[in-house]
Coordinates of C-alpha atoms and ligand atoms in Angstrom, one line a residue:
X27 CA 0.0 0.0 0.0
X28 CA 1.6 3.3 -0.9
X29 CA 0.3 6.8 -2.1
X30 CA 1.3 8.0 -5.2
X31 CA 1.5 11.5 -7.5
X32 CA 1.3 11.2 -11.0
X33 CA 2.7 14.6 -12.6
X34 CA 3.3 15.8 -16.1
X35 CA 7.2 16.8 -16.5
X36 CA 6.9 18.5 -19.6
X37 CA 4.0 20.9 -21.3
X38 CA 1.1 18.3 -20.7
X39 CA 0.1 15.4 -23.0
X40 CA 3.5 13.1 -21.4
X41 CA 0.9 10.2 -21.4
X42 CA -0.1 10.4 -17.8
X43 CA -3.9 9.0 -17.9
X44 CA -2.6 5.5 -19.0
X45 CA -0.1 5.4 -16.2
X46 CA -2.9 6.5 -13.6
X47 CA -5.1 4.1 -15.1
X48 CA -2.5 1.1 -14.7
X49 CA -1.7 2.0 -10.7
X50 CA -5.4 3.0 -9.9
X51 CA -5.2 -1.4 -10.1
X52 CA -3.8 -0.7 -6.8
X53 CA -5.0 2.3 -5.0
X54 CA -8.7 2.9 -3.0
X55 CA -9.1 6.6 -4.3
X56 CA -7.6 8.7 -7.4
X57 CA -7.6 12.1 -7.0
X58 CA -7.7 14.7 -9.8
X59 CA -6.4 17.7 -7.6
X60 CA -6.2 20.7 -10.2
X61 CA -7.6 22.2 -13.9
X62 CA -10.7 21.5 -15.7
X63 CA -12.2 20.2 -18.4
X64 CA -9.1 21.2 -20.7
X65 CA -7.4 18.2 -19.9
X66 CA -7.5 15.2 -22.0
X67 CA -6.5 11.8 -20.8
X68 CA -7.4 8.9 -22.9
X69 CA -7.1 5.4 -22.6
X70 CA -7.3 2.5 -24.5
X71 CA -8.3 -1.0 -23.0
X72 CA -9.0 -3.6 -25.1
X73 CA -8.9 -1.3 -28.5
X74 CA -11.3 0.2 -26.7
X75 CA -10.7 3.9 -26.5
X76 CA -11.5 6.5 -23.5
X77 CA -11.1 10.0 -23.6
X78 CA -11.8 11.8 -20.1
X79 CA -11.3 15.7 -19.4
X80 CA -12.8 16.3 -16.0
X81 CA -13.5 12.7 -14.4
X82 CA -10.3 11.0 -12.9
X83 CA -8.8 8.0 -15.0
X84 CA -9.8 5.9 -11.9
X85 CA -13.4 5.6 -13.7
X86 CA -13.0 3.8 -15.8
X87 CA -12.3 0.8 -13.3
X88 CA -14.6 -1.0 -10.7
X89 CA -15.1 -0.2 -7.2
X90 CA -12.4 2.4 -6.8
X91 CA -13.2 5.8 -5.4
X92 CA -12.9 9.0 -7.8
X93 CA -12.5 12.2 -6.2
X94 CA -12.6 15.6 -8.3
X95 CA -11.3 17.8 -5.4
X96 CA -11.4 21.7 -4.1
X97 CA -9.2 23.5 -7.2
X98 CA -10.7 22.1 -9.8
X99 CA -13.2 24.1 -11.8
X100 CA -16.3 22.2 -13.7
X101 CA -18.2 23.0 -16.5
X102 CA -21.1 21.5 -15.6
X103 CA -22.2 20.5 -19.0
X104 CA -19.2 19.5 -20.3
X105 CA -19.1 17.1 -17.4
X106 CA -23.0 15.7 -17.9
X107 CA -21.9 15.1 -21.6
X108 CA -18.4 13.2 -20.3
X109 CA -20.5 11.2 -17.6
X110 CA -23.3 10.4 -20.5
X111 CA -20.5 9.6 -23.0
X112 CA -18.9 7.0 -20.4
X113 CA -22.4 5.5 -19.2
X114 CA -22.8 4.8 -22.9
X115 CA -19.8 3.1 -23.0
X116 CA -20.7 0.6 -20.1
X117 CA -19.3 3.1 -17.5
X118 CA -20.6 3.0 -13.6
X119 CA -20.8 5.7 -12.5
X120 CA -22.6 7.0 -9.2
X121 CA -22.1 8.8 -6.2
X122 CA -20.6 5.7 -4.8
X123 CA -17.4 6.0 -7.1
X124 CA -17.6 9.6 -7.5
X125 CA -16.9 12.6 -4.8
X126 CA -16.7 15.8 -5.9
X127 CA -16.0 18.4 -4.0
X128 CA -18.8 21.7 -3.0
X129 CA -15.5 23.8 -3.0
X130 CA -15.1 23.6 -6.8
X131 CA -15.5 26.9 -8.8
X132 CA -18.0 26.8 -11.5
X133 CA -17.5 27.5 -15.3
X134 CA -20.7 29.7 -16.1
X135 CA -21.1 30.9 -19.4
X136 CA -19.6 34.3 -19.5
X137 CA -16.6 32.3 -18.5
X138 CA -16.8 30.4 -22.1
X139 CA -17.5 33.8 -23.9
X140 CA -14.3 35.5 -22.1
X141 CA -12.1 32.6 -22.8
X142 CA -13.5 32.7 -26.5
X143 CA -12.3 36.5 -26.8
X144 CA -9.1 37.3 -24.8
X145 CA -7.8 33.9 -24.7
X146 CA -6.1 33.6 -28.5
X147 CA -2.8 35.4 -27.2
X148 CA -2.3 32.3 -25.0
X149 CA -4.1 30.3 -27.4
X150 CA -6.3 28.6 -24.5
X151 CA -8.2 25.4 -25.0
X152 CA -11.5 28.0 -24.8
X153 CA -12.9 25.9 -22.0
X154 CA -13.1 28.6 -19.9
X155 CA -10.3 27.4 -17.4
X156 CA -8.4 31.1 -16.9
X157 CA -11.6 33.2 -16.4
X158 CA -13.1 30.6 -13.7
X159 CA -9.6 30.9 -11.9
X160 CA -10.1 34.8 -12.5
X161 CA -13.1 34.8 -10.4
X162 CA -11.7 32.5 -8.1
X163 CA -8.8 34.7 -6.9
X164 CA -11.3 37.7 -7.4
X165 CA -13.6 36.2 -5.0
X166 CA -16.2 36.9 -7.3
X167 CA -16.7 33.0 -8.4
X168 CA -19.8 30.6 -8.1
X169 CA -18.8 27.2 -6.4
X170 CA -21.0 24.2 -6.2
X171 CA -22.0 24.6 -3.0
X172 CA -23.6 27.8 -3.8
X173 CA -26.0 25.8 -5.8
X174 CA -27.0 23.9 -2.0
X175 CA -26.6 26.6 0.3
X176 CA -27.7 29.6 -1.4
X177 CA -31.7 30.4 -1.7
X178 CA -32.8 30.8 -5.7
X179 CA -32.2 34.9 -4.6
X180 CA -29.2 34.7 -3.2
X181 CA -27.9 32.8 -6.2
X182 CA -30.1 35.2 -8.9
X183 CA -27.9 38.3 -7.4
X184 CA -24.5 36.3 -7.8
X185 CA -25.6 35.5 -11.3
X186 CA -26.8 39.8 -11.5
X187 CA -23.7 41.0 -10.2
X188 CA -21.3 38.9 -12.4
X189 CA -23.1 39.5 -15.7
X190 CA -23.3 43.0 -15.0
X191 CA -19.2 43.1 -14.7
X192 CA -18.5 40.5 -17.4
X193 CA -21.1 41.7 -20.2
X194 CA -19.2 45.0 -19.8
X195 CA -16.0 43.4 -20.5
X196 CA -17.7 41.1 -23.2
X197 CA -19.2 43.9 -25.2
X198 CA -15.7 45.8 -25.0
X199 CA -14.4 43.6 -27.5
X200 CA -18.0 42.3 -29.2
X201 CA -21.3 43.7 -28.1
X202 CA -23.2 40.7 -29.8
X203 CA -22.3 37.5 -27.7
X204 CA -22.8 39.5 -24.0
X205 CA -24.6 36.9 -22.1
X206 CA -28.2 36.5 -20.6
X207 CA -29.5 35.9 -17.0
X208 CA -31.7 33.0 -18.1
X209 CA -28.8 31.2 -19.8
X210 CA -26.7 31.2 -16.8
X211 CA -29.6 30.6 -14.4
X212 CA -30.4 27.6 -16.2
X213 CA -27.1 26.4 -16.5
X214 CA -27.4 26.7 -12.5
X215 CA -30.4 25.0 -12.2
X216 CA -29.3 21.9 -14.4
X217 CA -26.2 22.0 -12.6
X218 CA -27.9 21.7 -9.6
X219 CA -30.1 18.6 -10.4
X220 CA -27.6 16.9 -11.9
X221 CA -24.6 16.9 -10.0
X222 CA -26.0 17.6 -6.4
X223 CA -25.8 13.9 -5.8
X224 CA -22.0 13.9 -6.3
X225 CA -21.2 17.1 -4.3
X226 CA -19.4 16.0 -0.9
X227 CA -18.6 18.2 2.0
X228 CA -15.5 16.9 3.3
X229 CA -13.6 15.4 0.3
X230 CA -10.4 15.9 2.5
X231 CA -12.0 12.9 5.1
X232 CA -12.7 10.4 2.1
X233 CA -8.4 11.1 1.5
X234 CA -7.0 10.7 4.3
X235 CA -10.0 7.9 5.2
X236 CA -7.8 6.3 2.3
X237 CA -4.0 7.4 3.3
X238 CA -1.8 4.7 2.1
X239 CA -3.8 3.7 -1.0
X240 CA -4.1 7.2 -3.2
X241 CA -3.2 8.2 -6.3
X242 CA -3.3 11.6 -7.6
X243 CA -3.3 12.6 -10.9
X244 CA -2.1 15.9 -12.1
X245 CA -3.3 17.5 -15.3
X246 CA -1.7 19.9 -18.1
X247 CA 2.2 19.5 -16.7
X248 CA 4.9 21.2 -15.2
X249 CA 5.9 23.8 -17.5
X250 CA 2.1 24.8 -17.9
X251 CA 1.8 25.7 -13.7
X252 CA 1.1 29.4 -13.3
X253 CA 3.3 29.6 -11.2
X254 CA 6.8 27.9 -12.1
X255 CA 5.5 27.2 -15.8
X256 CA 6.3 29.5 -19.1
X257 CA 4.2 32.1 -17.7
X258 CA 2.2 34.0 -18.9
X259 CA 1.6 31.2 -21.7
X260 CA 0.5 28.3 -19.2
X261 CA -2.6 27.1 -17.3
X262 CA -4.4 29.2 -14.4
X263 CA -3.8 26.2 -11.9
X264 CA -1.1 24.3 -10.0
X265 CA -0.3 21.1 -12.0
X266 CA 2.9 20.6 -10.0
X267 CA 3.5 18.7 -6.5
X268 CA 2.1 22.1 -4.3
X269 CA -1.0 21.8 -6.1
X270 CA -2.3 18.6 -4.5
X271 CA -2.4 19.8 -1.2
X272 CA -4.1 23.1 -1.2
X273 CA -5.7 21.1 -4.1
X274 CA -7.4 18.4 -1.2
X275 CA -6.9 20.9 2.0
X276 CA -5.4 17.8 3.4
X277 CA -1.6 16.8 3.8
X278 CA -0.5 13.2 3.2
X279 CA 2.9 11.9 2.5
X280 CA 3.5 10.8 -1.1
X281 CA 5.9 7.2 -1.4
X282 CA 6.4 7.6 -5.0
X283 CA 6.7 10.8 -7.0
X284 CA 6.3 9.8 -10.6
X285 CA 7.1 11.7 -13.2
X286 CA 5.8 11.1 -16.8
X287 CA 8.0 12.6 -19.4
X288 CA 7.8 11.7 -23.1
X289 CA 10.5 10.7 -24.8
X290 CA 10.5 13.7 -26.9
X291 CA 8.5 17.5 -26.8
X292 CA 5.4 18.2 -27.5
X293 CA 3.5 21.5 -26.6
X294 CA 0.2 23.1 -27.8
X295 CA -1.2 26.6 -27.5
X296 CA 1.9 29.9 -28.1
X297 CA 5.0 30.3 -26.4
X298 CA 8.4 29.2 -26.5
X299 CA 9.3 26.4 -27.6
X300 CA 13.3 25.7 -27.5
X301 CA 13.5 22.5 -28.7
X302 CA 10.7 22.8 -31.3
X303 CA 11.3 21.4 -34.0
X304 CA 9.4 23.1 -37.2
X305 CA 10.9 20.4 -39.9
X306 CA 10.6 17.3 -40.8
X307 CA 11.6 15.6 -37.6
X308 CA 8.7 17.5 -35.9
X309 CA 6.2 16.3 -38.8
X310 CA 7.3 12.7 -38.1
X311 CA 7.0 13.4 -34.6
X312 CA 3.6 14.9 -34.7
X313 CA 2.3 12.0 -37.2
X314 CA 4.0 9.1 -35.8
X315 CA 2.8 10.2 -31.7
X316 CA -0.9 11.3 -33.3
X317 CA 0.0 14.8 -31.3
X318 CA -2.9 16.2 -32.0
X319 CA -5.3 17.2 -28.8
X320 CA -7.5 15.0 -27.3
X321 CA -9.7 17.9 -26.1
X322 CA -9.2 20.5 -28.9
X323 CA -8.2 18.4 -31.6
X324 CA -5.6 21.0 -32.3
X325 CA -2.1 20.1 -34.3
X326 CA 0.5 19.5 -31.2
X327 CA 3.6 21.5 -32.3
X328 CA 6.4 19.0 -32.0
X329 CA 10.0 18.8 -31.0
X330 CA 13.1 16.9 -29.2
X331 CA 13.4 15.9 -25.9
X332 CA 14.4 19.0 -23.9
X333 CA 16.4 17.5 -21.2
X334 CA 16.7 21.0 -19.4
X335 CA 13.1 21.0 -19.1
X336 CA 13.0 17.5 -17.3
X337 CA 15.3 18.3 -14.9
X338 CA 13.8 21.6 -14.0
X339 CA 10.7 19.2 -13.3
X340 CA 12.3 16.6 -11.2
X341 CA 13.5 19.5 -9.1
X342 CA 10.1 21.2 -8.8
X343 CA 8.4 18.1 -8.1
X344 CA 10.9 16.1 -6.1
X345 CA 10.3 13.8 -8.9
X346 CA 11.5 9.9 -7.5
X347 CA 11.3 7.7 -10.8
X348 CA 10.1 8.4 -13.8
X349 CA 8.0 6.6 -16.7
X350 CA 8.9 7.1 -20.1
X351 CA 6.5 7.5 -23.0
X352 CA 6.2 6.8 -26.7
X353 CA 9.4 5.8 -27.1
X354 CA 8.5 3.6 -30.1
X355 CA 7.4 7.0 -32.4
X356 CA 11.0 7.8 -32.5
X357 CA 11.6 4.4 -34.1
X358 CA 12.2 5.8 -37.0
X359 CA 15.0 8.1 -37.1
X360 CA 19.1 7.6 -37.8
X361 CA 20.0 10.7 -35.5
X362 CA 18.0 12.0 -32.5
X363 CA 19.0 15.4 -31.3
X364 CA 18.2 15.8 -27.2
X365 CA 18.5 19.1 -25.6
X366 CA 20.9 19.2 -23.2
X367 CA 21.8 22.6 -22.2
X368 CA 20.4 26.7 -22.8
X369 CA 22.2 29.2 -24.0
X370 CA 21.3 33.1 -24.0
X371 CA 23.5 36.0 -26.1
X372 CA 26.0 32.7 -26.7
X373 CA 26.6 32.0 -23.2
X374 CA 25.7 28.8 -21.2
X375 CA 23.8 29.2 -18.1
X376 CA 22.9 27.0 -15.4
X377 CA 19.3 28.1 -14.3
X378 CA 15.7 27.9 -15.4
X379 CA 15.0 31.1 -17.2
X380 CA 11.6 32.9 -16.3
X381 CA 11.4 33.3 -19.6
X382 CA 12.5 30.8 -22.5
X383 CA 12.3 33.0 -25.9
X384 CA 15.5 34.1 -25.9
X385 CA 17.4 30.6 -24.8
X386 CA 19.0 29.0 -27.8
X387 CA 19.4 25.0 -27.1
X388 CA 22.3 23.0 -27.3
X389 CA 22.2 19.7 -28.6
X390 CA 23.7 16.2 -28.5
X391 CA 23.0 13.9 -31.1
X392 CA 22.2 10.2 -30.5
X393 CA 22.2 7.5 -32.4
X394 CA 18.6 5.8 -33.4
X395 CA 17.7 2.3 -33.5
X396 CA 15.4 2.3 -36.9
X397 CA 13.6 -0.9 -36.2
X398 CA 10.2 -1.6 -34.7
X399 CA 10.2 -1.7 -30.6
X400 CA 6.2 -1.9 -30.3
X401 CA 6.5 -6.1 -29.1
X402 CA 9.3 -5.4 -26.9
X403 CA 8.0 -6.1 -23.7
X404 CA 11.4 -6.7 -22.0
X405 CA 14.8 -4.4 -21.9
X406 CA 16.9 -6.9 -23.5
X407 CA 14.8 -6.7 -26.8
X408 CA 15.0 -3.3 -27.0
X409 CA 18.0 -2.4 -29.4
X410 CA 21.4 -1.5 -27.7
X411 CA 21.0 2.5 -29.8
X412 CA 17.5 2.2 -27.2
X413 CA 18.8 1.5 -24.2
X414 CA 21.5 4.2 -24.7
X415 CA 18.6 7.0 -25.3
X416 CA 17.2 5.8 -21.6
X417 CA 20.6 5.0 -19.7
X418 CA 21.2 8.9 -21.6
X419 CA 17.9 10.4 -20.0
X420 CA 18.4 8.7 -16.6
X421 CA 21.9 9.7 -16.1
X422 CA 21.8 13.4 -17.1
X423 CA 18.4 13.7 -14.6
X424 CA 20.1 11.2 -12.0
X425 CA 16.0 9.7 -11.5
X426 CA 15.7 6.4 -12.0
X427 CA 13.5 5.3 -15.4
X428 CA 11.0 2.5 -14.1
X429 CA 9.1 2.1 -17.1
X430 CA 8.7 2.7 -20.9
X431 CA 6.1 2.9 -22.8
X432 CA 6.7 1.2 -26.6
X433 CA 2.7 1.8 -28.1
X434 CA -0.4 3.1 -26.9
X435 CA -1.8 -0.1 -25.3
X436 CA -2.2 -1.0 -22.1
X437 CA 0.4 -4.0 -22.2
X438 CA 2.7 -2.5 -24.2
X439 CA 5.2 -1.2 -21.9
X440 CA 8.7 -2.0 -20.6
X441 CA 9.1 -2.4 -16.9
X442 CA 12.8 -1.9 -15.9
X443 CA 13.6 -3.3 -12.6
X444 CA 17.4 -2.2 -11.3
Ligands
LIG283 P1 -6.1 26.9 -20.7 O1 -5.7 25.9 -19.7 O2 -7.3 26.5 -21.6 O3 -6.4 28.3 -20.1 O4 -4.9 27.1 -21.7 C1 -3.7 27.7 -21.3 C2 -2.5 26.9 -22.0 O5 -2.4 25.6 -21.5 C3 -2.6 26.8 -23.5 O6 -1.4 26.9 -24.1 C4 -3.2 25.4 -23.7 O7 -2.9 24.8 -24.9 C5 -2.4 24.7 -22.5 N1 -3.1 23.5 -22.1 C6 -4.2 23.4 -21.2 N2 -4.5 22.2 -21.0 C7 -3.7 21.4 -21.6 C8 -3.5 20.0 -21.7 O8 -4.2 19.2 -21.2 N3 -2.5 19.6 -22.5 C9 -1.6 20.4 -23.1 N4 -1.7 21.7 -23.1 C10 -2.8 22.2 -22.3

């Protein structure tokens, strides 16, 4: 029995929902601690494929626990249509395996409508996400136990007094889309009916109920954390370690720190970029991996393992092994470049910029195996050229590499025991 964090190392999409779903085997309660509904997990068992945003990967399994927990926000629709989707696919799914808690912020909206305009600069997954968190720090948000403890007038003037700020800030930039009482107050009232039965008061007692057998599950990754990411082109929410507890508003130890990191770069929305790779490489990165987004459907832009990056992670995170993914889409290349080091106006340094555009990467050039790895299922039949790109990654980070993913099925992964 041990608790467990799942976290993204790089800019989100590492590959973390089938690790979760593999240890949620083994743990009571999974916990998604942070974000919204702009995360995209999906999973394939038996060629059967899942895609979840909101719900923990834990769903899709019998008799665990789910718990959607205090900083997450929900658009309640989106997560009707996501529960819906799953039932339709065979999926159980009550208050018995699902907690959420009445501390979560909701996306109303104006929320969608503010994304929709001021969020191209970032280029946001529209869902909402960064205005929610906006009225979250501004105090100004509606949470989900509004919906139980507020009377219908208490909750009309919350609904008054937000679209009387956000309309004006709507019709700023596009008079025609300002938004109406009635579609917010019926968002509310569906809301209300519908995911009441989930809502929990004390999601921090089912946790630590369960201390010893949790996983939690990050979402988005490191370099997307508004606080320690690429800022200002990240998420509005905590994906990294310090997330999960004033995520839960409860403390518990964690044995393992995994850290998912793909075997090469992959980022989507604007920002830097280092080790992007706009060439072919990248287009036989992005076609190979399928990097395109499980939630937007958006073209992943593509590029080489930056190594920088991952140890930057491991440090944030305290990172204590570390799963490798898609290692099979680099399967076909003779040379793969790996970043190991930043440079800015030609000089090396040895920090984590706050800001990347102006680092230029240094590479090293490794050699590539060029033959299929996708029915390896042990180290020694990975090629030699393989092993070297792993013993590479694990020595310059100094974590140790437990796993390695060679496809996108459940069984297909290497487990490294040393
Ligand atoms: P937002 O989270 O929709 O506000 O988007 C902010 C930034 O985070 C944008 O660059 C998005 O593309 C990125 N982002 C948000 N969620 C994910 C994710 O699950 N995977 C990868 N990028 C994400």
């Amino acid at each position: 029995m041990a608790n467990t964090i799942i976290i993204g190392m790089q800019w989100g999409d590492e590959g973390k929902g089938a690790e979760t779903d593999r240890l949620s085997e083994n743990s009571d309660v999974i916990v998604r601690y942070q974000g919204g509904g702009n995360a995209g997990h999906t999973i394939v068992i038996d060629n059967k494929k899942y895609v979840l945003h909101l719900l923990p990967s834990g769903i899709i399994r019998k008799g665990k626990i789910n718990v959607i927990s205090n900083n997450v926000v929900i658009d309640a629709f989106n997560l009707l249509k996501e529960i819906d989707d799953l039932r339709k696919m065979s999926v159980e799914i009550t208050p018995e395996n699902l907690a959420i808690s009445d501390r979560c912020h909701l996306t109303l909206p104006y929320h969608l409508r503010l994304d929709e305009l001021n969020g191209k600069s970032v280029g946001t997954t529209g869902r909402g996400i960064g205005p929610t968190y906006t009225d979250k720090v501004s105090r100004t948000g509606i949470r989900l136990c509004d919906l139980l403890d507020l009377s219908n007038n208490e909750l009309n003037s919350k609904i008054n007094e937000n679209l009387s700020e956000k309309n004006l800030l709507i019709s700023r930039k596009e008079w025609k889309s300002t938004v109406n009482f009635q579609e917010c107050y019926e968002y509310l009232l569906k809301a209300r009916d519908k995911i009441s039965p989930f809502i929990n008061r004390d999601i921090g007692k089912i946790v630590l109920e369960h201390d010893g057998s949790l996983l939690y599950e990050s979402a988005q990754g490191t370099l997307l954390d508004v606080d320690l990411g690429t800022y200002p082109y990240v998420t509005s929410s905590n994906p990294t370690i310090g997330g999960a507890f004033t995520g839960t508003g409860v403390w518990v130890d964690f044995n393992t720190k995994l850290g998912i990191l793909k075997a090469y770069t992959t980022r989507v929305g604007n920002g830097p970029f280092p080790a992007e790779q706009v060439n072919e490489f990248g287009e036989r990165l992005r076609k190979n991996g399928f990097e395109f987004g499980a939630t937007t459907g958006r073209a992943r832009r593509c590029g080489a393992l930056d190594l920088v990056i991952a140890r930057y992670s491991a440090r944030v995170n305290g990172i204590s092994e570390i799963s490798l993914t898609k290692l099979d889409v680099l399967s076909s290349e003779d040379k793969i470049p790996v970043c190991i080091g930043y440079k800015i106006d030609g000089k090396n340094i040895d920090y984590f910029p706050a800001y990347l555009n102006k680092v230029e990467p240094v590479y090293q050039e490794l050699d590539g195996w060029r033959t299929d790895i996708t029915n390896a299922r042990r180290a020694d039949e990975l090629p030699k050229e393989a092993r070297d790109y792993i013993m590479f990654i694990q020595e310059f980070l100094g974590v140790p590499i437990k796993r390695v993913g060679v496809g996108p099925g459940r069984d297909q992964v290497i487990e490294i025991f040393r």
